[in-house]
């Protein structure tokens, strides 16, 4: 009876997968293939080419025109009419590119995906399942780690939202059992977070690809006046703001492979996700985010105050403002102090 109801009356939500790509053409086939293998099929894909000067434009033209074989890429079979492509005339950065994709997204949920990552088959299903059982603005999943050659380096990551720093029981099995990621996905925990458990400006989630956002919440960001200020760190501005207005939930399962290579922000970190091994430029960038985020979000709210009041009512908007103003805590101060010793 339930399945008949969904088939005839109720509709399953659509997910808009927004991929931002700047000079990452060689990784796109792996990502597209992983999207085509999703168990949840109600999705569309919007690829934003952020003024790349590698083979990205050629690959996307081949993808859309049905000519999937070129000297650069292997054959990739894609779903018909699910793909849209945007070519930016100038480089907008990841946040600006995401907003361009968001403008034409038709799904009730949206994901901001890095072009160099890979999704597990149940990525969309687990996120949708979590959203259907919570009322949060976005969900964030765990990750495992691969390198530029797609070799797996670790099935757990210190940079993952679902990482649990605990001992584990070792069972020595065969090769397939060692790399059985699906087992970790079949049995996962979800933790719902609010502004009391995670103060504004702190970080409790995975990187960009980890998340699925409610489009109704993400659309607030279309009013952000200066997206070029966040050409890097799109996840910081997006996730921090969405958590402020609607809370979040973290999924312990590793639902995607985060690719570490020489050109991404964290570079090829030798100790997976460990803050102490970040390069000085990267640490300074992260500290800079924490310095700016409060002022930028307050300015954003005040600039659109009437709109926020119409959506949330005056009392809740004031609560948001106070949550930002009084969000400095020991963790933030400790990170700022550490940054003084980075040269």
mmCIF file with all atom_site columns, N, CA, C and O in Angstrom, residues 275-327:
data_model
loop_
_atom_site.group_PDB
_atom_site.id
_atom_site.type_symbol
_atom_site.label_atom_id
_atom_site.label_alt_id
_atom_site.label_comp_id
_atom_site.label_asym_id
_atom_site.label_entity_id
_atom_site.label_seq_id
_atom_site.pdbx_PDB_ins_code
_atom_site.Cartn_x
_atom_site.Cartn_y
_atom_site.Cartn_z
_atom_site.occupancy
_atom_site.B_iso_or_equiv
_atom_site.pdbx_formal_charge
_atom_site.auth_seq_id
_atom_site.auth_comp_id
_atom_site.auth_asym_id
_atom_site.auth_atom_id
_atom_site.pdbx_PDB_model_num
ATOM 1   N N  . UNK A 1 275 ? 45.641 18.299 11.908 1.00 0.00 ? 275 UNK A N  1
ATOM 2   C CA . UNK A 1 275 ? 45.818 19.740 11.809 1.00 0.00 ? 275 UNK A CA 1
ATOM 3   C C  . UNK A 1 275 ? 47.288 20.149 11.894 1.00 0.00 ? 275 UNK A C  1
ATOM 4   O O  . UNK A 1 275 ? 47.721 21.088 11.235 1.00 0.00 ? 275 UNK A O  1
ATOM 5   N N  . UNK A 1 276 ? 48.073 19.418 12.667 1.00 0.00 ? 276 UNK A N  1
ATOM 6   C CA . UNK A 1 276 ? 49.463 19.832 12.897 1.00 0.00 ? 276 UNK A CA 1
ATOM 7   C C  . UNK A 1 276 ? 50.322 19.723 11.639 1.00 0.00 ? 276 UNK A C  1
ATOM 8   O O  . UNK A 1 276 ? 51.401 20.309 11.569 1.00 0.00 ? 276 UNK A O  1
ATOM 9   N N  . UNK A 1 277 ? 49.853 18.959 10.649 1.00 0.00 ? 277 UNK A N  1
ATOM 10  C CA . UNK A 1 277 ? 50.635 18.785 9.428  1.00 0.00 ? 277 UNK A CA 1
ATOM 11  C C  . UNK A 1 277 ? 50.205 19.703 8.294  1.00 0.00 ? 277 UNK A C  1
ATOM 12  O O  . UNK A 1 277 ? 50.727 19.599 7.192  1.00 0.00 ? 277 UNK A O  1
ATOM 13  N N  . UNK A 1 278 ? 49.253 20.575 8.548  1.00 0.00 ? 278 UNK A N  1
ATOM 14  C CA . UNK A 1 278 ? 48.850 21.520 7.508  1.00 0.00 ? 278 UNK A CA 1
ATOM 15  C C  . UNK A 1 278 ? 49.974 22.523 7.255  1.00 0.00 ? 278 UNK A C  1
ATOM 16  O O  . UNK A 1 278 ? 50.674 22.941 8.179  1.00 0.00 ? 278 UNK A O  1
ATOM 17  N N  . UNK A 1 279 ? 50.110 22.909 6.016  1.00 0.00 ? 279 UNK A N  1
ATOM 18  C CA . UNK A 1 279 ? 51.147 23.872 5.671  1.00 0.00 ? 279 UNK A CA 1
ATOM 19  C C  . UNK A 1 279 ? 50.789 25.247 6.239  1.00 0.00 ? 279 UNK A C  1
ATOM 20  O O  . UNK A 1 279 ? 49.614 25.565 6.442  1.00 0.00 ? 279 UNK A O  1
ATOM 21  N N  . UNK A 1 280 ? 51.800 26.106 6.499  1.00 0.00 ? 280 UNK A N  1
ATOM 22  C CA . UNK A 1 280 ? 51.534 27.423 7.097  1.00 0.00 ? 280 UNK A CA 1
ATOM 23  C C  . UNK A 1 280 ? 50.496 28.248 6.344  1.00 0.00 ? 280 UNK A C  1
ATOM 24  O O  . UNK A 1 280 ? 49.628 28.856 6.964  1.00 0.00 ? 280 UNK A O  1
ATOM 25  N N  . UNK A 1 281 ? 50.559 28.244 5.011  1.00 0.00 ? 281 UNK A N  1
ATOM 26  C CA . UNK A 1 281 ? 49.588 29.020 4.232  1.00 0.00 ? 281 UNK A CA 1
ATOM 27  C C  . UNK A 1 281 ? 48.170 28.533 4.469  1.00 0.00 ? 281 UNK A C  1
ATOM 28  O O  . UNK A 1 281 ? 47.222 29.322 4.520  1.00 0.00 ? 281 UNK A O  1
ATOM 29  N N  . UNK A 1 282 ? 48.022 27.207 4.617  1.00 0.00 ? 282 UNK A N  1
ATOM 30  C CA . UNK A 1 282 ? 46.700 26.627 4.843  1.00 0.00 ? 282 UNK A CA 1
ATOM 31  C C  . UNK A 1 282 ? 46.178 26.984 6.238  1.00 0.00 ? 282 UNK A C  1
ATOM 32  O O  . UNK A 1 282 ? 45.005 27.327 6.407  1.00 0.00 ? 282 UNK A O  1
ATOM 33  N N  . UNK A 1 283 ? 47.049 26.917 7.240  1.00 0.00 ? 283 UNK A N  1
ATOM 34  C CA . UNK A 1 283 ? 46.653 27.287 8.603  1.00 0.00 ? 283 UNK A CA 1
ATOM 35  C C  . UNK A 1 283 ? 46.222 28.748 8.652  1.00 0.00 ? 283 UNK A C  1
ATOM 36  O O  . UNK A 1 283 ? 45.188 29.095 9.244  1.00 0.00 ? 283 UNK A O  1
ATOM 37  N N  . UNK A 1 284 ? 46.997 29.624 8.024  1.00 0.00 ? 284 UNK A N  1
ATOM 38  C CA . UNK A 1 284 ? 46.654 31.047 8.008  1.00 0.00 ? 284 UNK A CA 1
ATOM 39  C C  . UNK A 1 284 ? 45.312 31.285 7.319  1.00 0.00 ? 284 UNK A C  1
ATOM 40  O O  . UNK A 1 284 ? 44.528 32.150 7.740  1.00 0.00 ? 284 UNK A O  1
ATOM 41  N N  . UNK A 1 285 ? 45.056 30.505 6.264  1.00 0.00 ? 285 UNK A N  1
ATOM 42  C CA . UNK A 1 285 ? 43.785 30.635 5.560  1.00 0.00 ? 285 UNK A CA 1
ATOM 43  C C  . UNK A 1 285 ? 42.633 30.244 6.479  1.00 0.00 ? 285 UNK A C  1
ATOM 44  O O  . UNK A 1 285 ? 41.618 30.947 6.558  1.00 0.00 ? 285 UNK A O  1
ATOM 45  N N  . UNK A 1 286 ? 42.782 29.115 7.201  1.00 0.00 ? 286 UNK A N  1
ATOM 46  C CA . UNK A 1 286 ? 41.734 28.672 8.113  1.00 0.00 ? 286 UNK A CA 1
ATOM 47  C C  . UNK A 1 286 ? 41.508 29.682 9.235  1.00 0.00 ? 286 UNK A C  1
ATOM 48  O O  . UNK A 1 286 ? 40.370 29.967 9.615  1.00 0.00 ? 286 UNK A O  1
ATOM 49  N N  . UNK A 1 287 ? 42.584 30.200 9.784  1.00 0.00 ? 287 UNK A N  1
ATOM 50  C CA . UNK A 1 287 ? 42.459 31.211 10.839 1.00 0.00 ? 287 UNK A CA 1
ATOM 51  C C  . UNK A 1 287 ? 41.773 32.460 10.298 1.00 0.00 ? 287 UNK A C  1
ATOM 52  O O  . UNK A 1 287 ? 40.932 33.073 10.962 1.00 0.00 ? 287 UNK A O  1
ATOM 53  N N  . UNK A 1 288 ? 42.117 32.830 9.064  1.00 0.00 ? 288 UNK A N  1
ATOM 54  C CA . UNK A 1 288 ? 41.467 33.970 8.426  1.00 0.00 ? 288 UNK A CA 1
ATOM 55  C C  . UNK A 1 288 ? 39.968 33.775 8.296  1.00 0.00 ? 288 UNK A C  1
ATOM 56  O O  . UNK A 1 288 ? 39.187 34.706 8.502  1.00 0.00 ? 288 UNK A O  1
ATOM 57  N N  . UNK A 1 289 ? 39.548 32.534 7.948  1.00 0.00 ? 289 UNK A N  1
ATOM 58  C CA . UNK A 1 289 ? 38.108 32.244 7.879  1.00 0.00 ? 289 UNK A CA 1
ATOM 59  C C  . UNK A 1 289 ? 37.441 32.537 9.221  1.00 0.00 ? 289 UNK A C  1
ATOM 60  O O  . UNK A 1 289 ? 36.365 33.143 9.288  1.00 0.00 ? 289 UNK A O  1
ATOM 61  N N  . UNK A 1 290 ? 38.065 32.067 10.306 1.00 0.00 ? 290 UNK A N  1
ATOM 62  C CA . UNK A 1 290 ? 37.476 32.231 11.635 1.00 0.00 ? 290 UNK A CA 1
ATOM 63  C C  . UNK A 1 290 ? 37.432 33.689 12.072 1.00 0.00 ? 290 UNK A C  1
ATOM 64  O O  . UNK A 1 290 ? 36.552 34.089 12.832 1.00 0.00 ? 290 UNK A O  1
ATOM 65  N N  . UNK A 1 291 ? 38.376 34.476 11.592 1.00 0.00 ? 291 UNK A N  1
ATOM 66  C CA . UNK A 1 291 ? 38.363 35.904 11.915 1.00 0.00 ? 291 UNK A CA 1
ATOM 67  C C  . UNK A 1 291 ? 37.237 36.621 11.175 1.00 0.00 ? 291 UNK A C  1
ATOM 68  O O  . UNK A 1 291 ? 36.600 37.528 11.723 1.00 0.00 ? 291 UNK A O  1
ATOM 69  N N  . UNK A 1 292 ? 36.991 36.228 9.935  1.00 0.00 ? 292 UNK A N  1
ATOM 70  C CA . UNK A 1 292 ? 36.040 36.940 9.073  1.00 0.00 ? 292 UNK A CA 1
ATOM 71  C C  . UNK A 1 292 ? 34.599 36.496 9.243  1.00 0.00 ? 292 UNK A C  1
ATOM 72  O O  . UNK A 1 292 ? 33.673 37.270 9.012  1.00 0.00 ? 292 UNK A O  1
ATOM 73  N N  . UNK A 1 293 ? 34.403 35.219 9.595  1.00 0.00 ? 293 UNK A N  1
ATOM 74  C CA . UNK A 1 293 ? 33.085 34.604 9.465  1.00 0.00 ? 293 UNK A CA 1
ATOM 75  C C  . UNK A 1 293 ? 32.012 35.347 10.269 1.00 0.00 ? 293 UNK A C  1
ATOM 76  O O  . UNK A 1 293 ? 30.892 35.538 9.796  1.00 0.00 ? 293 UNK A O  1
ATOM 77  N N  . UNK A 1 294 ? 32.345 35.810 11.464 1.00 0.00 ? 294 UNK A N  1
ATOM 78  C CA . UNK A 1 294 ? 31.342 36.459 12.305 1.00 0.00 ? 294 UNK A CA 1
ATOM 79  C C  . UNK A 1 294 ? 30.925 37.812 11.723 1.00 0.00 ? 294 UNK A C  1
ATOM 80  O O  . UNK A 1 294 ? 29.737 38.112 11.613 1.00 0.00 ? 294 UNK A O  1
ATOM 81  N N  . UNK A 1 295 ? 31.902 38.609 11.357 1.00 0.00 ? 295 UNK A N  1
ATOM 82  C CA . UNK A 1 295 ? 31.592 39.917 10.784 1.00 0.00 ? 295 UNK A CA 1
ATOM 83  C C  . UNK A 1 295 ? 30.833 39.767 9.470  1.00 0.00 ? 295 UNK A C  1
ATOM 84  O O  . UNK A 1 295 ? 29.852 40.476 9.210  1.00 0.00 ? 295 UNK A O  1
ATOM 85  N N  . UNK A 1 296 ? 31.272 38.830 8.634  1.00 0.00 ? 296 UNK A N  1
ATOM 86  C CA . UNK A 1 296 ? 30.640 38.647 7.331  1.00 0.00 ? 296 UNK A CA 1
ATOM 87  C C  . UNK A 1 296 ? 29.180 38.213 7.459  1.00 0.00 ? 296 UNK A C  1
ATOM 88  O O  . UNK A 1 296 ? 28.304 38.708 6.741  1.00 0.00 ? 296 UNK A O  1
ATOM 89  N N  . UNK A 1 297 ? 28.893 37.293 8.373  1.00 0.00 ? 297 UNK A N  1
ATOM 90  C CA . UNK A 1 297 ? 27.522 36.808 8.538  1.00 0.00 ? 297 UNK A CA 1
ATOM 91  C C  . UNK A 1 297 ? 26.634 37.865 9.173  1.00 0.00 ? 297 UNK A C  1
ATOM 92  O O  . UNK A 1 297 ? 25.467 38.039 8.779  1.00 0.00 ? 297 UNK A O  1
ATOM 93  N N  . UNK A 1 298 ? 27.161 38.607 10.134 1.00 0.00 ? 298 UNK A N  1
ATOM 94  C CA . UNK A 1 298 ? 26.375 39.703 10.726 1.00 0.00 ? 298 UNK A CA 1
ATOM 95  C C  . UNK A 1 298 ? 26.026 40.744 9.668  1.00 0.00 ? 298 UNK A C  1
ATOM 96  O O  . UNK A 1 298 ? 24.889 41.219 9.587  1.00 0.00 ? 298 UNK A O  1
ATOM 97  N N  . UNK A 1 299 ? 27.001 41.083 8.848  1.00 0.00 ? 299 UNK A N  1
ATOM 98  C CA . UNK A 1 299 ? 26.765 42.047 7.773  1.00 0.00 ? 299 UNK A CA 1
ATOM 99  C C  . UNK A 1 299 ? 25.715 41.508 6.803  1.00 0.00 ? 299 UNK A C  1
ATOM 100 O O  . UNK A 1 299 ? 24.840 42.252 6.329  1.00 0.00 ? 299 UNK A O  1
ATOM 101 N N  . UNK A 1 300 ? 25.798 40.210 6.507  1.00 0.00 ? 300 UNK A N  1
ATOM 102 C CA . UNK A 1 300 ? 24.848 39.558 5.613  1.00 0.00 ? 300 UNK A CA 1
ATOM 103 C C  . UNK A 1 300 ? 23.418 39.637 6.178  1.00 0.00 ? 300 UNK A C  1
ATOM 104 O O  . UNK A 1 300 ? 22.463 39.969 5.468  1.00 0.00 ? 300 UNK A O  1
ATOM 105 N N  . UNK A 1 301 ? 23.272 39.339 7.466  1.00 0.00 ? 301 UNK A N  1
ATOM 106 C CA . UNK A 1 301 ? 21.943 39.372 8.083  1.00 0.00 ? 301 UNK A CA 1
ATOM 107 C C  . UNK A 1 301 ? 21.389 40.789 8.112  1.00 0.00 ? 301 UNK A C  1
ATOM 108 O O  . UNK A 1 301 ? 20.223 41.029 7.749  1.00 0.00 ? 301 UNK A O  1
ATOM 109 N N  . UNK A 1 302 ? 22.209 41.754 8.535  1.00 0.00 ? 302 UNK A N  1
ATOM 110 C CA . UNK A 1 302 ? 21.724 43.139 8.636  1.00 0.00 ? 302 UNK A CA 1
ATOM 111 C C  . UNK A 1 302 ? 21.374 43.715 7.262  1.00 0.00 ? 302 UNK A C  1
ATOM 112 O O  . UNK A 1 302 ? 20.410 44.473 7.121  1.00 0.00 ? 302 UNK A O  1
ATOM 113 N N  . UNK A 1 303 ? 22.138 43.332 6.252  1.00 0.00 ? 303 UNK A N  1
ATOM 114 C CA . UNK A 1 303 ? 21.869 43.827 4.895  1.00 0.00 ? 303 UNK A CA 1
ATOM 115 C C  . UNK A 1 303 ? 20.535 43.296 4.370  1.00 0.00 ? 303 UNK A C  1
ATOM 116 O O  . UNK A 1 303 ? 19.864 43.948 3.561  1.00 0.00 ? 303 UNK A O  1
ATOM 117 N N  . UNK A 1 304 ? 20.155 42.105 4.839  1.00 0.00 ? 304 UNK A N  1
ATOM 118 C CA . UNK A 1 304 ? 18.900 41.476 4.410  1.00 0.00 ? 304 UNK A CA 1
ATOM 119 C C  . UNK A 1 304 ? 17.941 41.305 5.584  1.00 0.00 ? 304 UNK A C  1
ATOM 120 O O  . UNK A 1 304 ? 17.168 40.335 5.627  1.00 0.00 ? 304 UNK A O  1
ATOM 121 N N  . UNK A 1 305 ? 17.992 42.260 6.512  1.00 0.00 ? 305 UNK A N  1
ATOM 122 C CA . UNK A 1 305 ? 17.263 42.084 7.777  1.00 0.00 ? 305 UNK A CA 1
ATOM 123 C C  . UNK A 1 305 ? 15.759 41.883 7.561  1.00 0.00 ? 305 UNK A C  1
ATOM 124 O O  . UNK A 1 305 ? 15.154 40.979 8.147  1.00 0.00 ? 305 UNK A O  1
ATOM 125 N N  . UNK A 1 306 ? 15.147 42.684 6.734  1.00 0.00 ? 306 UNK A N  1
ATOM 126 C CA . UNK A 1 306 ? 13.701 42.568 6.507  1.00 0.00 ? 306 UNK A CA 1
ATOM 127 C C  . UNK A 1 306 ? 13.339 41.204 5.931  1.00 0.00 ? 306 UNK A C  1
ATOM 128 O O  . UNK A 1 306 ? 12.310 40.611 6.297  1.00 0.00 ? 306 UNK A O  1
ATOM 129 N N  . UNK A 1 307 ? 14.184 40.702 5.038  1.00 0.00 ? 307 UNK A N  1
ATOM 130 C CA . UNK A 1 307 ? 13.929 39.385 4.461  1.00 0.00 ? 307 UNK A CA 1
ATOM 131 C C  . UNK A 1 307 ? 14.036 38.293 5.524  1.00 0.00 ? 307 UNK A C  1
ATOM 132 O O  . UNK A 1 307 ? 13.197 37.392 5.592  1.00 0.00 ? 307 UNK A O  1
ATOM 133 N N  . UNK A 1 308 ? 15.067 38.373 6.365  1.00 0.00 ? 308 UNK A N  1
ATOM 134 C CA . UNK A 1 308 ? 15.235 37.388 7.431  1.00 0.00 ? 308 UNK A CA 1
ATOM 135 C C  . UNK A 1 308 ? 14.050 37.431 8.389  1.00 0.00 ? 308 UNK A C  1
ATOM 136 O O  . UNK A 1 308 ? 13.541 36.388 8.812  1.00 0.00 ? 308 UNK A O  1
ATOM 137 N N  . UNK A 1 309 ? 13.593 38.618 8.731  1.00 0.00 ? 309 UNK A N  1
ATOM 138 C CA . UNK A 1 309 ? 12.447 38.757 9.640  1.00 0.00 ? 309 UNK A CA 1
ATOM 139 C C  . UNK A 1 309 ? 11.198 38.151 9.021  1.00 0.00 ? 309 UNK A C  1
ATOM 140 O O  . UNK A 1 309 ? 10.400 37.488 9.696  1.00 0.00 ? 309 UNK A O  1
ATOM 141 N N  . UNK A 1 310 ? 11.024 38.346 7.714  1.00 0.00 ? 310 UNK A N  1
ATOM 142 C CA . UNK A 1 310 ? 9.834  37.800 7.052  1.00 0.00 ? 310 UNK A CA 1
ATOM 143 C C  . UNK A 1 310 ? 9.852  36.279 7.027  1.00 0.00 ? 310 UNK A C  1
ATOM 144 O O  . UNK A 1 310 ? 8.795  35.631 6.986  1.00 0.00 ? 310 UNK A O  1
ATOM 145 N N  . UNK A 1 311 ? 11.050 35.679 7.085  1.00 0.00 ? 311 UNK A N  1
ATOM 146 C CA . UNK A 1 311 ? 11.167 34.223 7.048  1.00 0.00 ? 311 UNK A CA 1
ATOM 147 C C  . UNK A 1 311 ? 11.218 33.591 8.432  1.00 0.00 ? 311 UNK A C  1
ATOM 148 O O  . UNK A 1 311 ? 10.789 32.456 8.618  1.00 0.00 ? 311 UNK A O  1
ATOM 149 N N  . UNK A 1 312 ? 11.775 34.338 9.408  1.00 0.00 ? 312 UNK A N  1
ATOM 150 C CA . UNK A 1 312 ? 12.018 33.740 10.722 1.00 0.00 ? 312 UNK A CA 1
ATOM 151 C C  . UNK A 1 312 ? 11.277 34.415 11.875 1.00 0.00 ? 312 UNK A C  1
ATOM 152 O O  . UNK A 1 312 ? 11.212 33.859 12.955 1.00 0.00 ? 312 UNK A O  1
ATOM 153 N N  . UNK A 1 313 ? 10.809 35.623 11.718 1.00 0.00 ? 313 UNK A N  1
ATOM 154 C CA . UNK A 1 313 ? 10.212 36.523 12.714 1.00 0.00 ? 313 UNK A CA 1
ATOM 155 C C  . UNK A 1 313 ? 11.315 37.222 13.521 1.00 0.00 ? 313 UNK A C  1
ATOM 156 O O  . UNK A 1 313 ? 12.434 36.703 13.650 1.00 0.00 ? 313 UNK A O  1
ATOM 157 N N  . UNK A 1 314 ? 11.026 38.416 14.058 1.00 0.00 ? 314 UNK A N  1
ATOM 158 C CA . UNK A 1 314 ? 12.072 39.244 14.694 1.00 0.00 ? 314 UNK A CA 1
ATOM 159 C C  . UNK A 1 314 ? 12.800 38.562 15.848 1.00 0.00 ? 314 UNK A C  1
ATOM 160 O O  . UNK A 1 314 ? 14.021 38.714 15.993 1.00 0.00 ? 314 UNK A O  1
ATOM 161 N N  . UNK A 1 315 ? 12.079 37.812 16.680 1.00 0.00 ? 315 UNK A N  1
ATOM 162 C CA . UNK A 1 315 ? 12.713 37.187 17.843 1.00 0.00 ? 315 UNK A CA 1
ATOM 163 C C  . UNK A 1 315 ? 13.793 36.200 17.427 1.00 0.00 ? 315 UNK A C  1
ATOM 164 O O  . UNK A 1 315 ? 14.906 36.208 17.969 1.00 0.00 ? 315 UNK A O  1
ATOM 165 N N  . UNK A 1 316 ? 13.499 35.358 16.445 1.00 0.00 ? 316 UNK A N  1
ATOM 166 C CA . UNK A 1 316 ? 14.477 34.358 16.020 1.00 0.00 ? 316 UNK A CA 1
ATOM 167 C C  . UNK A 1 316 ? 15.671 34.974 15.299 1.00 0.00 ? 316 UNK A C  1
ATOM 168 O O  . UNK A 1 316 ? 16.790 34.472 15.403 1.00 0.00 ? 316 UNK A O  1
ATOM 169 N N  . UNK A 1 317 ? 15.441 36.062 14.586 1.00 0.00 ? 317 UNK A N  1
ATOM 170 C CA . UNK A 1 317 ? 16.565 36.744 13.943 1.00 0.00 ? 317 UNK A CA 1
ATOM 171 C C  . UNK A 1 317 ? 17.494 37.337 15.005 1.00 0.00 ? 317 UNK A C  1
ATOM 172 O O  . UNK A 1 317 ? 18.724 37.261 14.890 1.00 0.00 ? 317 UNK A O  1
ATOM 173 N N  . UNK A 1 318 ? 16.917 37.894 16.045 1.00 0.00 ? 318 UNK A N  1
ATOM 174 C CA . UNK A 1 318 ? 17.740 38.431 17.139 1.00 0.00 ? 318 UNK A CA 1
ATOM 175 C C  . UNK A 1 318 ? 18.526 37.315 17.821 1.00 0.00 ? 318 UNK A C  1
ATOM 176 O O  . UNK A 1 318 ? 19.686 37.498 18.206 1.00 0.00 ? 318 UNK A O  1
ATOM 177 N N  . UNK A 1 319 ? 17.915 36.139 17.968 1.00 0.00 ? 319 UNK A N  1
ATOM 178 C CA . UNK A 1 319 ? 18.626 35.002 18.547 1.00 0.00 ? 319 UNK A CA 1
ATOM 179 C C  . UNK A 1 319 ? 19.820 34.617 17.683 1.00 0.00 ? 319 UNK A C  1
ATOM 180 O O  . UNK A 1 319 ? 20.899 34.285 18.198 1.00 0.00 ? 319 UNK A O  1
ATOM 181 N N  . UNK A 1 320 ? 19.641 34.650 16.376 1.00 0.00 ? 320 UNK A N  1
ATOM 182 C CA . UNK A 1 320 ? 20.756 34.349 15.463 1.00 0.00 ? 320 UNK A CA 1
ATOM 183 C C  . UNK A 1 320 ? 21.887 35.352 15.646 1.00 0.00 ? 320 UNK A C  1
ATOM 184 O O  . UNK A 1 320 ? 23.061 34.985 15.719 1.00 0.00 ? 320 UNK A O  1
ATOM 185 N N  . UNK A 1 321 ? 21.528 36.619 15.717 1.00 0.00 ? 321 UNK A N  1
ATOM 186 C CA . UNK A 1 321 ? 22.540 37.670 15.860 1.00 0.00 ? 321 UNK A CA 1
ATOM 187 C C  . UNK A 1 321 ? 23.315 37.492 17.159 1.00 0.00 ? 321 UNK A C  1
ATOM 188 O O  . UNK A 1 321 ? 24.555 37.559 17.179 1.00 0.00 ? 321 UNK A O  1
ATOM 189 N N  . UNK A 1 322 ? 22.601 37.208 18.245 1.00 0.00 ? 322 UNK A N  1
ATOM 190 C CA . UNK A 1 322 ? 23.274 36.992 19.538 1.00 0.00 ? 322 UNK A CA 1
ATOM 191 C C  . UNK A 1 322 ? 24.130 35.730 19.508 1.00 0.00 ? 322 UNK A C  1
ATOM 192 O O  . UNK A 1 322 ? 25.204 35.690 20.124 1.00 0.00 ? 322 UNK A O  1
ATOM 193 N N  . UNK A 1 323 ? 23.665 34.709 18.795 1.00 0.00 ? 323 UNK A N  1
ATOM 194 C CA . UNK A 1 323 ? 24.441 33.472 18.691 1.00 0.00 ? 323 UNK A CA 1
ATOM 195 C C  . UNK A 1 323 ? 25.784 33.727 18.012 1.00 0.00 ? 323 UNK A C  1
ATOM 196 O O  . UNK A 1 323 ? 26.802 33.126 18.373 1.00 0.00 ? 323 UNK A O  1
ATOM 197 N N  . UNK A 1 324 ? 25.797 34.621 17.036 1.00 0.00 ? 324 UNK A N  1
ATOM 198 C CA . UNK A 1 324 ? 27.043 34.971 16.354 1.00 0.00 ? 324 UNK A CA 1
ATOM 199 C C  . UNK A 1 324 ? 27.932 35.818 17.263 1.00 0.00 ? 324 UNK A C  1
ATOM 200 O O  . UNK A 1 324 ? 29.128 35.555 17.419 1.00 0.00 ? 324 UNK A O  1
ATOM 201 N N  . UNK A 1 325 ? 27.351 36.834 17.896 1.00 0.00 ? 325 UNK A N  1
ATOM 202 C CA . UNK A 1 325 ? 28.128 37.770 18.720 1.00 0.00 ? 325 UNK A CA 1
ATOM 203 C C  . UNK A 1 325 ? 28.788 37.065 19.896 1.00 0.00 ? 325 UNK A C  1
ATOM 204 O O  . UNK A 1 325 ? 29.954 37.325 20.236 1.00 0.00 ? 325 UNK A O  1
ATOM 205 N N  . UNK A 1 326 ? 28.060 36.144 20.540 1.00 0.00 ? 326 UNK A N  1
ATOM 206 C CA . UNK A 1 326 ? 28.574 35.488 21.745 1.00 0.00 ? 326 UNK A CA 1
ATOM 207 C C  . UNK A 1 326 ? 29.105 34.086 21.454 1.00 0.00 ? 326 UNK A C  1
ATOM 208 O O  . UNK A 1 326 ? 28.993 33.196 22.287 1.00 0.00 ? 326 UNK A O  1
ATOM 209 N N  . UNK A 1 327 ? 29.707 33.906 20.291 1.00 0.00 ? 327 UNK A N  1
ATOM 210 C CA . UNK A 1 327 ? 30.140 32.562 19.892 1.00 0.00 ? 327 UNK A CA 1
ATOM 211 C C  . UNK A 1 327 ? 31.613 32.281 20.155 1.00 0.00 ? 327 UNK A C  1
ATOM 212 O O  . UNK A 1 327 ? 32.071 31.158 19.932 1.00 0.00 ? 327 UNK A O  1
#
